[in-house]
Amino acid sequence: MKTFLITAALFVAGIGNAGARENRYDLLSRVLAPLVGLFGEHGGNRAVTIQAQIETSAPDQVAIPVDISIQYPDKLRLHATVHGEEVTVWRNGQELWAAPKQRIEAAVERQDKNPKSPAADPAYRLPPFRLPIPDKEIVFLPALFEVTDAGDQTVDGTVCVALDLRLNSTLARSLKQADWSARLAVRPDGKPALLAVKSQDGPQFTARITSIEYKRSLPQETWLPAPAEAASALKISPGRYEALLRSITGGK
């Protein structure tokens, strides 16, 4: 009888805990874990595809659908529709293309005519994709944040767990980023559904993530303009790209 009561008690306790809410740091770890595989030293999945809609804040409120493919360490395809115009960027190692060609050529021409624009460095090499922390510290990524369970949030019809994130206070002070915060909504399968970033002085945006899939690799043709796209794509040297980027960002 005693054994039966103990077994029954354990069973009831198990039922009570079955629906317990996942610890907020464990949940954040589950969301970030695929990044360890993607950018870490010993990952299996080295590629990711993301479909999302980026919504910027006022006064220039726009909704930008984006389709991103990345393969570690140096392959990228980004396709977006900005103000009704389709923009695509391809990277295959040290090779870059961008479309529409006319827009990029105009930007290059403006840069060449502006004596204050930075010059293209022919020796510049594009760096590999990396997270802004050492590989050995990637596993500690969740510890960089202060995480608050913000309850449930429905995103596109799916009930998600909402997490409010801020940089760890010590790290925020060292980086002078104390005004930064984010809301992350996580689907039941552990994949992100929404990321909303707020900053007093910096950009504010919301990314609604409709699909995110991690893969071991993607076909090589992903990283090159297709024959039908080649005529509208302009090949850019790494040095030219870096100079254009510095022009756009004011040299930062």
PDB file of C-alpha atoms in Angstrom:
ATOM      1  CA  MET A   1       0.000   0.000   0.000  1.00  0.00           C
ATOM      2  CA  LYS A   2       2.851   2.356   0.885  1.00  0.00           C
ATOM      3  CA  THR A   3       4.548   1.661  -2.447  1.00  0.00           C
ATOM      4  CA  PHE A   4       1.271   2.308  -4.269  1.00  0.00           C
ATOM      5  CA  LEU A   5       0.801   5.682  -2.542  1.00  0.00           C
ATOM      6  CA  ILE A   6       4.367   6.745  -3.335  1.00  0.00           C
ATOM      7  CA  THR A   7       3.918   5.709  -6.990  1.00  0.00           C
ATOM      8  CA  ALA A   8       0.576   7.531  -7.188  1.00  0.00           C
ATOM      9  CA  ALA A   9       2.114  10.647  -5.659  1.00  0.00           C
ATOM     10  CA  LEU A  10       4.966  10.632  -8.156  1.00  0.00           C
ATOM     11  CA  PHE A  11       2.502  10.122 -11.010  1.00  0.00           C
ATOM     12  CA  VAL A  12       0.360  13.057  -9.884  1.00  0.00           C
ATOM     13  CA  ALA A  13       3.465  15.184  -9.457  1.00  0.00           C
ATOM     14  CA  GLY A  14       4.496  14.287 -12.993  1.00  0.00           C
ATOM     15  CA  ILE A  15       1.098  15.352 -14.335  1.00  0.00           C
ATOM     16  CA  GLY A  16       1.390  18.634 -12.504  1.00  0.00           C
ATOM     17  CA  ASN A  17       4.799  19.352 -14.030  1.00  0.00           C
ATOM     18  CA  ALA A  18       4.008  18.113 -17.538  1.00  0.00           C
ATOM     19  CA  GLY A  19       2.629  21.472 -18.597  1.00  0.00           C
ATOM     20  CA  ALA A  20       5.215  23.522 -16.701  1.00  0.00           C
ATOM     21  CA  ARG A  21       6.526  26.517 -18.615  1.00  0.00           C
ATOM     22  CA  GLU A  22      10.062  26.151 -19.934  1.00  0.00           C
ATOM     23  CA  ASN A  23      12.681  28.186 -18.119  1.00  0.00           C
ATOM     24  CA  ARG A  24      13.224  31.458 -19.997  1.00  0.00           C
ATOM     25  CA  TYR A  25      17.004  30.958 -20.295  1.00  0.00           C
ATOM     26  CA  ASP A  26      16.567  27.357 -21.429  1.00  0.00           C
ATOM     27  CA  LEU A  27      14.115  28.533 -24.083  1.00  0.00           C
ATOM     28  CA  LEU A  28      16.504  31.231 -25.295  1.00  0.00           C
ATOM     29  CA  SER A  29      19.255  28.607 -25.441  1.00  0.00           C
ATOM     30  CA  ARG A  30      17.018  26.396 -27.565  1.00  0.00           C
ATOM     31  CA  VAL A  31      16.412  29.266 -30.003  1.00  0.00           C
ATOM     32  CA  LEU A  32      20.099  30.154 -30.218  1.00  0.00           C
ATOM     33  CA  ALA A  33      21.483  26.591 -30.282  1.00  0.00           C
ATOM     34  CA  PRO A  34      21.381  26.281 -34.102  1.00  0.00           C
ATOM     35  CA  LEU A  35      23.691  29.306 -34.288  1.00  0.00           C
ATOM     36  CA  VAL A  36      26.320  27.240 -32.495  1.00  0.00           C
ATOM     37  CA  GLY A  37      26.082  24.703 -35.311  1.00  0.00           C
ATOM     38  CA  LEU A  38      26.093  27.390 -37.979  1.00  0.00           C
ATOM     39  CA  PHE A  39      28.976  29.568 -36.746  1.00  0.00           C
ATOM     40  CA  GLY A  40      30.709  27.350 -34.188  1.00  0.00           C
ATOM     41  CA  GLU A  41      33.769  25.189 -34.651  1.00  0.00           C
ATOM     42  CA  HIS A  42      32.055  21.798 -34.735  1.00  0.00           C
ATOM     43  CA  GLY A  43      28.657  22.421 -36.296  1.00  0.00           C
ATOM     44  CA  GLY A  44      26.754  20.009 -38.510  1.00  0.00           C
ATOM     45  CA  ASN A  45      24.280  22.374 -40.189  1.00  0.00           C
ATOM     46  CA  ARG A  46      26.259  25.068 -41.953  1.00  0.00           C
ATOM     47  CA  ALA A  47      23.453  26.797 -43.862  1.00  0.00           C
ATOM     48  CA  VAL A  48      20.216  28.587 -43.012  1.00  0.00           C
ATOM     49  CA  THR A  49      17.318  29.943 -45.061  1.00  0.00           C
ATOM     50  CA  ILE A  50      15.105  32.667 -43.611  1.00  0.00           C
ATOM     51  CA  GLN A  51      11.925  34.204 -44.948  1.00  0.00           C
ATOM     52  CA  ALA A  52      10.756  37.258 -43.055  1.00  0.00           C
ATOM     53  CA  GLN A  53       9.118  40.644 -43.279  1.00  0.00           C
ATOM     54  CA  ILE A  54      11.051  43.582 -41.851  1.00  0.00           C
ATOM     55  CA  GLU A  55       8.860  46.417 -40.583  1.00  0.00           C
ATOM     56  CA  THR A  56      10.656  49.683 -39.873  1.00  0.00           C
ATOM     57  CA  SER A  57       9.482  52.344 -37.453  1.00  0.00           C
ATOM     58  CA  ALA A  58       8.071  55.788 -38.200  1.00  0.00           C
ATOM     59  CA  PRO A  59       8.519  58.197 -39.921  1.00  0.00           C
ATOM     60  CA  ASP A  60       9.535  55.989 -42.871  1.00  0.00           C
ATOM     61  CA  GLN A  61       7.334  53.026 -42.048  1.00  0.00           C
ATOM     62  CA  VAL A  62       7.842  50.323 -44.633  1.00  0.00           C
ATOM     63  CA  ALA A  63       7.336  46.561 -44.731  1.00  0.00           C
ATOM     64  CA  ILE A  64      10.161  44.798 -46.566  1.00  0.00           C
ATOM     65  CA  PRO A  65       9.819  41.108 -47.448  1.00  0.00           C
ATOM     66  CA  VAL A  66      13.212  39.444 -47.361  1.00  0.00           C
ATOM     67  CA  ASP A  67      14.509  36.014 -48.340  1.00  0.00           C
ATOM     68  CA  ILE A  68      17.967  35.239 -46.958  1.00  0.00           C
ATOM     69  CA  SER A  69      20.241  32.243 -47.466  1.00  0.00           C
ATOM     70  CA  ILE A  70      23.583  31.990 -45.652  1.00  0.00           C
ATOM     71  CA  GLN A  71      26.183  29.248 -45.679  1.00  0.00           C
ATOM     72  CA  TYR A  72      29.181  29.355 -43.405  1.00  0.00           C
ATOM     73  CA  PRO A  73      31.757  30.704 -43.863  1.00  0.00           C
ATOM     74  CA  ASP A  74      31.326  33.006 -46.883  1.00  0.00           C
ATOM     75  CA  LYS A  75      28.197  32.424 -48.991  1.00  0.00           C
ATOM     76  CA  LEU A  76      25.089  34.616 -49.117  1.00  0.00           C
ATOM     77  CA  ARG A  77      21.975  35.319 -51.125  1.00  0.00           C
ATOM     78  CA  LEU A  78      19.695  38.143 -50.023  1.00  0.00           C
ATOM     79  CA  HIS A  79      16.554  39.093 -51.908  1.00  0.00           C
ATOM     80  CA  ALA A  80      14.272  41.930 -50.781  1.00  0.00           C
ATOM     81  CA  THR A  81      11.564  44.158 -52.189  1.00  0.00           C
ATOM     82  CA  VAL A  82      12.133  47.792 -51.218  1.00  0.00           C
ATOM     83  CA  HIS A  83       9.515  50.368 -52.222  1.00  0.00           C
ATOM     84  CA  GLY A  84       8.312  48.009 -54.937  1.00  0.00           C
ATOM     85  CA  GLU A  85      11.780  47.390 -56.380  1.00  0.00           C
ATOM     86  CA  GLU A  86      13.457  43.995 -56.132  1.00  0.00           C
ATOM     87  CA  VAL A  87      17.020  44.014 -54.807  1.00  0.00           C
ATOM     88  CA  THR A  88      19.304  40.967 -54.759  1.00  0.00           C
ATOM     89  CA  VAL A  89      22.832  40.448 -53.460  1.00  0.00           C
ATOM     90  CA  TRP A  90      24.916  37.302 -54.009  1.00  0.00           C
ATOM     91  CA  ARG A  91      28.199  36.385 -52.352  1.00  0.00           C
ATOM     92  CA  ASN A  92      30.292  33.362 -53.253  1.00  0.00           C
ATOM     93  CA  GLY A  93      33.523  33.621 -51.290  1.00  0.00           C
ATOM     94  CA  GLN A  94      35.301  36.735 -52.584  1.00  0.00           C
ATOM     95  CA  GLU A  95      32.875  37.200 -55.505  1.00  0.00           C
ATOM     96  CA  LEU A  96      29.959  39.632 -55.227  1.00  0.00           C
ATOM     97  CA  TRP A  97      27.052  40.565 -57.469  1.00  0.00           C
ATOM     98  CA  ALA A  98      24.186  42.993 -56.909  1.00  0.00           C
ATOM     99  CA  ALA A  99      21.001  43.838 -58.767  1.00  0.00           C
ATOM    100  CA  PRO A 100      19.440  45.964 -60.136  1.00  0.00           C
ATOM    101  CA  LYS A 101      22.545  46.777 -62.117  1.00  0.00           C
ATOM    102  CA  GLN A 102      21.513  50.349 -62.936  1.00  0.00           C
ATOM    103  CA  ARG A 103      21.176  51.292 -59.265  1.00  0.00           C
ATOM    104  CA  ILE A 104      24.596  49.912 -58.344  1.00  0.00           C
ATOM    105  CA  GLU A 105      26.275  51.531 -61.370  1.00  0.00           C
ATOM    106  CA  ALA A 106      24.741  54.882 -60.378  1.00  0.00           C
ATOM    107  CA  ALA A 107      26.074  54.495 -56.816  1.00  0.00           C
ATOM    108  CA  VAL A 108      29.533  53.629 -58.148  1.00  0.00           C
ATOM    109  CA  GLU A 109      29.472  56.650 -60.465  1.00  0.00           C
ATOM    110  CA  ARG A 110      28.471  58.976 -57.619  1.00  0.00           C
ATOM    111  CA  GLN A 111      31.284  57.596 -55.508  1.00  0.00           C
ATOM    112  CA  ASP A 112      33.850  58.054 -58.261  1.00  0.00           C
ATOM    113  CA  LYS A 113      32.784  61.690 -58.797  1.00  0.00           C
ATOM    114  CA  ASN A 114      32.849  62.570 -55.105  1.00  0.00           C
ATOM    115  CA  PRO A 115      36.391  63.494 -54.009  1.00  0.00           C
ATOM    116  CA  LYS A 116      35.426  62.859 -50.369  1.00  0.00           C
ATOM    117  CA  SER A 117      34.358  59.264 -50.997  1.00  0.00           C
ATOM    118  CA  PRO A 118      36.721  56.538 -49.753  1.00  0.00           C
ATOM    119  CA  ALA A 119      38.787  54.894 -52.461  1.00  0.00           C
ATOM    120  CA  ALA A 120      38.358  51.215 -53.265  1.00  0.00           C
ATOM    121  CA  ASP A 121      41.172  49.094 -51.839  1.00  0.00           C
ATOM    122  CA  PRO A 122      42.173  46.446 -54.413  1.00  0.00           C
ATOM    123  CA  ALA A 123      43.757  44.321 -51.659  1.00  0.00           C
ATOM    124  CA  TYR A 124      40.651  44.228 -49.466  1.00  0.00           C
ATOM    125  CA  ARG A 125      39.299  40.756 -48.676  1.00  0.00           C
ATOM    126  CA  LEU A 126      35.789  40.039 -47.449  1.00  0.00           C
ATOM    127  CA  PRO A 127      35.869  38.477 -43.969  1.00  0.00           C
ATOM    128  CA  PRO A 128      34.012  35.238 -43.206  1.00  0.00           C
ATOM    129  CA  PHE A 129      30.650  35.431 -41.470  1.00  0.00           C
ATOM    130  CA  ARG A 130      31.135  35.365 -37.712  1.00  0.00           C
ATOM    131  CA  LEU A 131      29.240  36.200 -34.569  1.00  0.00           C
ATOM    132  CA  PRO A 132      30.794  39.146 -32.672  1.00  0.00           C
ATOM    133  CA  ILE A 133      32.094  36.814 -29.939  1.00  0.00           C
ATOM    134  CA  PRO A 134      34.856  34.154 -29.913  1.00  0.00           C
ATOM    135  CA  ASP A 135      33.853  30.642 -31.027  1.00  0.00           C
ATOM    136  CA  LYS A 136      34.573  29.175 -27.597  1.00  0.00           C
ATOM    137  CA  GLU A 137      32.115  31.611 -26.003  1.00  0.00           C
ATOM    138  CA  ILE A 138      29.192  30.984 -28.378  1.00  0.00           C
ATOM    139  CA  VAL A 139      27.751  28.390 -25.994  1.00  0.00           C
ATOM    140  CA  PHE A 140      27.499  31.142 -23.375  1.00  0.00           C
ATOM    141  CA  LEU A 141      25.493  33.410 -25.702  1.00  0.00           C
ATOM    142  CA  PRO A 142      22.273  33.328 -23.595  1.00  0.00           C
ATOM    143  CA  ALA A 143      24.243  34.574 -20.570  1.00  0.00           C
ATOM    144  CA  LEU A 144      24.906  37.841 -22.417  1.00  0.00           C
ATOM    145  CA  PHE A 145      21.236  38.766 -21.960  1.00  0.00           C
ATOM    146  CA  GLU A 146      18.881  39.605 -19.121  1.00  0.00           C
ATOM    147  CA  VAL A 147      15.735  37.643 -20.005  1.00  0.00           C
ATOM    148  CA  THR A 148      12.176  38.258 -18.785  1.00  0.00           C
ATOM    149  CA  ASP A 149       9.245  35.951 -19.510  1.00  0.00           C
ATOM    150  CA  ALA A 150       6.633  38.331 -20.944  1.00  0.00           C
ATOM    151  CA  GLY A 151       3.822  35.777 -21.157  1.00  0.00           C
ATOM    152  CA  ASP A 152       2.107  34.549 -24.311  1.00  0.00           C
ATOM    153  CA  GLN A 153       1.902  36.439 -27.596  1.00  0.00           C
ATOM    154  CA  THR A 154      -0.007  35.388 -30.693  1.00  0.00           C
ATOM    155  CA  VAL A 155       1.943  35.872 -33.923  1.00  0.00           C
ATOM    156  CA  ASP A 156       0.215  35.107 -37.221  1.00  0.00           C
ATOM    157  CA  GLY A 157      -2.257  32.826 -35.470  1.00  0.00           C
ATOM    158  CA  THR A 158       0.324  30.886 -33.414  1.00  0.00           C
ATOM    159  CA  VAL A 159       0.507  31.240 -29.643  1.00  0.00           C
ATOM    160  CA  CYS A 160       4.144  31.933 -28.784  1.00  0.00           C
ATOM    161  CA  VAL A 161       6.163  32.509 -25.638  1.00  0.00           C
ATOM    162  CA  ALA A 162       7.329  36.122 -25.474  1.00  0.00           C
ATOM    163  CA  LEU A 163      10.753  36.923 -24.038  1.00  0.00           C
ATOM    164  CA  ASP A 164      11.954  40.444 -23.318  1.00  0.00           C
ATOM    165  CA  LEU A 165      15.719  40.762 -23.777  1.00  0.00           C
ATOM    166  CA  ARG A 166      18.292  43.289 -22.690  1.00  0.00           C
ATOM    167  CA  LEU A 167      22.037  43.057 -22.788  1.00  0.00           C
ATOM    168  CA  ASN A 168      23.624  41.983 -19.537  1.00  0.00           C
ATOM    169  CA  SER A 169      24.007  45.210 -17.523  1.00  0.00           C
ATOM    170  CA  THR A 170      27.801  44.887 -17.229  1.00  0.00           C
ATOM    171  CA  LEU A 171      28.154  44.226 -20.961  1.00  0.00           C
ATOM    172  CA  ALA A 172      25.706  47.025 -21.828  1.00  0.00           C
ATOM    173  CA  ARG A 173      27.771  49.538 -19.854  1.00  0.00           C
ATOM    174  CA  SER A 174      31.019  48.450 -21.498  1.00  0.00           C
ATOM    175  CA  LEU A 175      29.452  48.671 -24.981  1.00  0.00           C
ATOM    176  CA  LYS A 176      27.447  51.811 -24.132  1.00  0.00           C
ATOM    177  CA  GLN A 177      24.275  50.077 -25.320  1.00  0.00           C
ATOM    178  CA  ALA A 178      22.077  50.446 -22.229  1.00  0.00           C
ATOM    179  CA  ASP A 179      19.126  51.807 -24.235  1.00  0.00           C
ATOM    180  CA  TRP A 180      18.798  48.628 -26.336  1.00  0.00           C
ATOM    181  CA  SER A 181      15.999  46.090 -25.786  1.00  0.00           C
ATOM    182  CA  ALA A 182      14.147  43.452 -27.800  1.00  0.00           C
ATOM    183  CA  ARG A 183      11.017  41.304 -27.749  1.00  0.00           C
ATOM    184  CA  LEU A 184      11.462  37.738 -29.034  1.00  0.00           C
ATOM    185  CA  ALA A 185       8.390  35.563 -29.682  1.00  0.00           C
ATOM    186  CA  VAL A 186       9.149  31.832 -29.840  1.00  0.00           C
ATOM    187  CA  ARG A 187       6.943  29.192 -31.462  1.00  0.00           C
ATOM    188  CA  PRO A 188       6.222  25.871 -29.698  1.00  0.00           C
ATOM    189  CA  ASP A 189       8.871  24.190 -31.897  1.00  0.00           C
ATOM    190  CA  GLY A 190      11.535  26.550 -30.540  1.00  0.00           C
ATOM    191  CA  LYS A 191      11.848  28.629 -33.696  1.00  0.00           C
ATOM    192  CA  PRO A 192      11.514  32.430 -33.576  1.00  0.00           C
ATOM    193  CA  ALA A 193       8.323  33.989 -34.918  1.00  0.00           C
ATOM    194  CA  LEU A 194       9.057  37.649 -34.227  1.00  0.00           C
ATOM    195  CA  LEU A 195      11.949  39.856 -33.164  1.00  0.00           C
ATOM    196  CA  ALA A 196      11.235  43.491 -32.308  1.00  0.00           C
ATOM    197  CA  VAL A 197      14.245  45.693 -31.529  1.00  0.00           C
ATOM    198  CA  LYS A 198      13.947  49.058 -29.802  1.00  0.00           C
ATOM    199  CA  SER A 199      16.610  51.668 -29.233  1.00  0.00           C
ATOM    200  CA  GLN A 200      16.402  55.307 -28.181  1.00  0.00           C
ATOM    201  CA  ASP A 201      19.176  56.431 -30.503  1.00  0.00           C
ATOM    202  CA  GLY A 202      19.486  53.613 -33.038  1.00  0.00           C
ATOM    203  CA  PRO A 203      17.198  51.885 -35.532  1.00  0.00           C
ATOM    204  CA  GLN A 204      13.925  50.279 -34.489  1.00  0.00           C
ATOM    205  CA  PHE A 205      12.435  47.421 -36.451  1.00  0.00           C
ATOM    206  CA  THR A 206      10.288  44.320 -36.220  1.00  0.00           C
ATOM    207  CA  ALA A 207      11.104  41.120 -38.087  1.00  0.00           C
ATOM    208  CA  ARG A 208       8.203  38.710 -38.599  1.00  0.00           C
ATOM    209  CA  ILE A 209       9.855  35.399 -39.371  1.00  0.00           C
ATOM    210  CA  THR A 210       7.599  33.162 -41.434  1.00  0.00           C
ATOM    211  CA  SER A 211      10.199  30.436 -42.045  1.00  0.00           C
ATOM    212  CA  ILE A 212      13.655  29.501 -40.758  1.00  0.00           C
ATOM    213  CA  GLU A 213      15.340  26.251 -41.755  1.00  0.00           C
ATOM    214  CA  TYR A 214      18.831  25.018 -40.912  1.00  0.00           C
ATOM    215  CA  LYS A 215      20.538  22.697 -43.419  1.00  0.00           C
ATOM    216  CA  ARG A 216      23.921  21.036 -43.823  1.00  0.00           C
ATOM    217  CA  SER A 217      24.472  22.923 -47.097  1.00  0.00           C
ATOM    218  CA  LEU A 218      22.662  24.530 -50.021  1.00  0.00           C
ATOM    219  CA  PRO A 219      23.177  24.036 -53.786  1.00  0.00           C
ATOM    220  CA  GLN A 220      26.134  25.920 -55.250  1.00  0.00           C
ATOM    221  CA  GLU A 221      23.857  27.758 -57.710  1.00  0.00           C
ATOM    222  CA  THR A 222      22.221  29.512 -54.754  1.00  0.00           C
ATOM    223  CA  TRP A 223      25.207  31.858 -54.502  1.00  0.00           C
ATOM    224  CA  LEU A 224      25.381  32.868 -58.184  1.00  0.00           C
ATOM    225  CA  PRO A 225      23.018  34.879 -60.395  1.00  0.00           C
ATOM    226  CA  ALA A 226      20.921  32.523 -62.483  1.00  0.00           C
ATOM    227  CA  PRO A 227      21.296  32.871 -66.288  1.00  0.00           C
ATOM    228  CA  ALA A 228      18.056  34.868 -66.417  1.00  0.00           C
ATOM    229  CA  GLU A 229      19.390  37.228 -63.697  1.00  0.00           C
ATOM    230  CA  ALA A 230      22.917  37.702 -65.011  1.00  0.00           C
ATOM    231  CA  ALA A 231      22.091  40.585 -67.363  1.00  0.00           C
ATOM    232  CA  SER A 232      20.623  42.667 -64.530  1.00  0.00           C
ATOM    233  CA  ALA A 233      23.388  41.897 -62.012  1.00  0.00           C
ATOM    234  CA  LEU A 234      26.623  43.848 -61.601  1.00  0.00           C
ATOM    235  CA  LYS A 235      29.780  42.127 -60.342  1.00  0.00           C
ATOM    236  CA  ILE A 236      31.492  44.140 -57.602  1.00  0.00           C
ATOM    237  CA  SER A 237      35.029  43.725 -56.307  1.00  0.00           C
ATOM    238  CA  PRO A 238      35.441  43.307 -52.528  1.00  0.00           C
ATOM    239  CA  GLY A 239      37.316  46.621 -52.361  1.00  0.00           C
ATOM    240  CA  ARG A 240      34.557  48.453 -54.224  1.00  0.00           C
ATOM    241  CA  TYR A 241      31.914  46.918 -51.970  1.00  0.00           C
ATOM    242  CA  GLU A 242      33.811  47.970 -48.850  1.00  0.00           C
ATOM    243  CA  ALA A 243      34.203  51.524 -50.147  1.00  0.00           C
ATOM    244  CA  LEU A 244      30.490  51.760 -51.031  1.00  0.00           C
ATOM    245  CA  LEU A 245      29.571  50.465 -47.589  1.00  0.00           C
ATOM    246  CA  ARG A 246      31.799  53.042 -45.910  1.00  0.00           C
ATOM    247  CA  SER A 247      30.206  55.788 -48.030  1.00  0.00           C
ATOM    248  CA  ILE A 248      26.720  54.717 -46.972  1.00  0.00           C
ATOM    249  CA  THR A 249      27.592  54.385 -43.274  1.00  0.00           C
ATOM    250  CA  GLY A 250      29.719  57.499 -43.055  1.00  0.00           C
ATOM    251  CA  GLY A 251      32.967  55.590 -42.723  1.00  0.00           C
ATOM    252  CA  LYS A 252      31.855  53.501 -39.724  1.00  0.00           C
TER     253      LYS A 252
END
